[in-house]
C-alpha positions as CSV (number, residue, x, y, z in Angstrom):
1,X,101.7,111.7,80.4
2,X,104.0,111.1,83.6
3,X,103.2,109.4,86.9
4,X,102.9,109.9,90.5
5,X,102.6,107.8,93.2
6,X,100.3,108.3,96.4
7,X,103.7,108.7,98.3
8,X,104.3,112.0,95.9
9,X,101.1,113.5,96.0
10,X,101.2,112.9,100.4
11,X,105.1,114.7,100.0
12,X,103.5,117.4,97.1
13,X,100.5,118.6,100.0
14,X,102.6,117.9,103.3
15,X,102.0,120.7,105.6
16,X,105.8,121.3,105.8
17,X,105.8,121.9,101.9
18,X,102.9,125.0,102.2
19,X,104.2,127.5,100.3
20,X,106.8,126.1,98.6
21,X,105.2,124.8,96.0
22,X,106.2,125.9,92.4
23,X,104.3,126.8,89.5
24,X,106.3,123.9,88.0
25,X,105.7,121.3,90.6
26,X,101.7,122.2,90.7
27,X,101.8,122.0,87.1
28,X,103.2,118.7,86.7
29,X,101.6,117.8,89.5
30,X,98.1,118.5,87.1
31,X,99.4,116.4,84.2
32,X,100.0,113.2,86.0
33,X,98.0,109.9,85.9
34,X,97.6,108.3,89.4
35,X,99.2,105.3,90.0
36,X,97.9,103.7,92.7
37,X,99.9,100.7,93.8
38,X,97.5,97.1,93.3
39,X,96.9,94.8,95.9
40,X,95.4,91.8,95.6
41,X,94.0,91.2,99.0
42,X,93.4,87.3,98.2
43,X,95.7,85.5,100.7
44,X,98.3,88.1,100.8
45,X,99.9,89.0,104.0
46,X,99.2,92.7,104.6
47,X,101.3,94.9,106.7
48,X,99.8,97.6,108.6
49,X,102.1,100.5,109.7
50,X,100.0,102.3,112.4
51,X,101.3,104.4,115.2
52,X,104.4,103.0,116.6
53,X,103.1,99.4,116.1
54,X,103.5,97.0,113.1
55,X,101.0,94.7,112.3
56,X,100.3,91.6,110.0
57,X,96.8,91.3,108.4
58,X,96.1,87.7,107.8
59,X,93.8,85.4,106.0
60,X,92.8,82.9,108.1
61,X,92.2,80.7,104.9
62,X,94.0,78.1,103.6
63,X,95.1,77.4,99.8
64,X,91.8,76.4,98.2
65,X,89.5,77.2,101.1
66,X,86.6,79.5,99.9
67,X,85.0,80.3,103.6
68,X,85.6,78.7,107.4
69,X,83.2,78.4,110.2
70,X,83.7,79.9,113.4
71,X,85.4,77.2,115.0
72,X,88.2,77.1,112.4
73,X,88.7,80.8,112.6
74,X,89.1,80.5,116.5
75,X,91.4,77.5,116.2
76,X,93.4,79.4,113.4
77,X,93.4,82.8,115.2
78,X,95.0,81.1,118.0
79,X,97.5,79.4,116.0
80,X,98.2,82.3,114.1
81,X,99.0,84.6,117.2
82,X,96.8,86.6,115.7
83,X,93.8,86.6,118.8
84,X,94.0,90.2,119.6
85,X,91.5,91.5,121.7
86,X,89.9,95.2,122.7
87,X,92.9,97.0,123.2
88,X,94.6,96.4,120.0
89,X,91.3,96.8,118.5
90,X,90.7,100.2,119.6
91,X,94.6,101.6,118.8
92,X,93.7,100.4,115.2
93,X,90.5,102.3,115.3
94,X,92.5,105.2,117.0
95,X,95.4,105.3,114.0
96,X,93.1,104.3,111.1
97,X,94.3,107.3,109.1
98,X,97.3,105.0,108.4
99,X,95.1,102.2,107.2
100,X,95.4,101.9,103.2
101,X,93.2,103.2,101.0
102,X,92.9,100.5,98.7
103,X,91.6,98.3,101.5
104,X,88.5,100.3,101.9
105,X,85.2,98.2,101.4
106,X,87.7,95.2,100.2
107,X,88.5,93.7,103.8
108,X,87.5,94.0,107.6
109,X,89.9,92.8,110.6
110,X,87.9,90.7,112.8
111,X,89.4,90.4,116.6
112,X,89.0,87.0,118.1
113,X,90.4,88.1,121.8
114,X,87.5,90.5,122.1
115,X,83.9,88.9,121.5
116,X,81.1,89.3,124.2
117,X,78.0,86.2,123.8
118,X,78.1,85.0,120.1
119,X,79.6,88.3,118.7
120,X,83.2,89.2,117.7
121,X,85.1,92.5,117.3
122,X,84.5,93.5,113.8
123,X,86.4,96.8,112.3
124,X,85.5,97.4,108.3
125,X,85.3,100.5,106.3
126,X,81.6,101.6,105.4
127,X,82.4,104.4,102.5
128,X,83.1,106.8,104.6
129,X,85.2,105.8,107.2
130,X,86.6,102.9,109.1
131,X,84.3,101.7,111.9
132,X,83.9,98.8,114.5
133,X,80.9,96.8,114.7
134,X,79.6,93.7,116.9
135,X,79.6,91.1,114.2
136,X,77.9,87.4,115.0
137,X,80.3,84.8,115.2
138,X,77.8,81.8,114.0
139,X,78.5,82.2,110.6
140,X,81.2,81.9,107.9
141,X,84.4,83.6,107.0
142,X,85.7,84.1,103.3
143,X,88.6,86.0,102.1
144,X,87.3,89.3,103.1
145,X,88.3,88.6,106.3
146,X,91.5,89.5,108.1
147,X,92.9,88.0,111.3
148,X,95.3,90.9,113.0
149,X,98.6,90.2,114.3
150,X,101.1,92.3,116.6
151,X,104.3,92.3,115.1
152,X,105.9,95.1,117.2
């Protein structure tokens, strides 16, 4: 059995591609396992292409950390450049299409610029879609959390 990549099968259905898709191509398209690239979201910087802007996804962890409290993550966010706040926020929620699938349900960006009394921007993915909560800032952070960071 052959492959195919996500990036094939987004190229096999682009809307430029309608009707010019063979017999062949659909065919082999059918006899293909998925391969799905793997990402291990534990302390890897992500990279989030989304619009016209490039962002960093970052753990605000450090090696051998299992969870922080909310002073840490404030301290680190701030370090990290990575304090965004309600605008950023929102263009992520507006371009979330080009959020990866594989991080559904495995992270959520947490935006440390943007809080109202004891509460923090929160934007995960519920099952269905990606979505942005209040979430209280008095408790503690493990590695399914990602600090965002505006790289251009």
């Amino acid at each position: 059995m052959s492959k195919i990549t996500t990036g094939q099968i987004g190229e096999l259905i682009n809307q430029s591609n309608s009707g010019k898709i063979s017999r062949e191509m659909l065919q082999a398209f059918l006899n293909c396992e998925l391969v799905v690239p793997h990402l291990n979201v534990e302390g890897e910087v992500i990279i989030l292409h989304l619009g016209d802007r490039t962002y960093e996804a970052l753990t605000p962890l450090k090696p051998g950390e299992i969870s922080i409290c909310d002073c840490t993550m404030v301290q680190r966010s701030k370090e990290m450049r990575a304090y965004l706040g309600e605008e950023e926020a929102r263009y992520l929620m507006k371009h979330q299409a080009g959020i990866p699938v594989v991080l559904q349900g495995r992270i959520s960006f947490i935006f440390r610029g943007w809080c109202k009394p004891d509460h923090a921007a929160e934007v995960y993915h519920d099952g269905a879609e990606w979505v942005m909560t209040w979430a209280r800032i008095d408790g503690s952070y493990g590695d399914g959390v990602r600090l965002v960071r505006l790289i251009k």
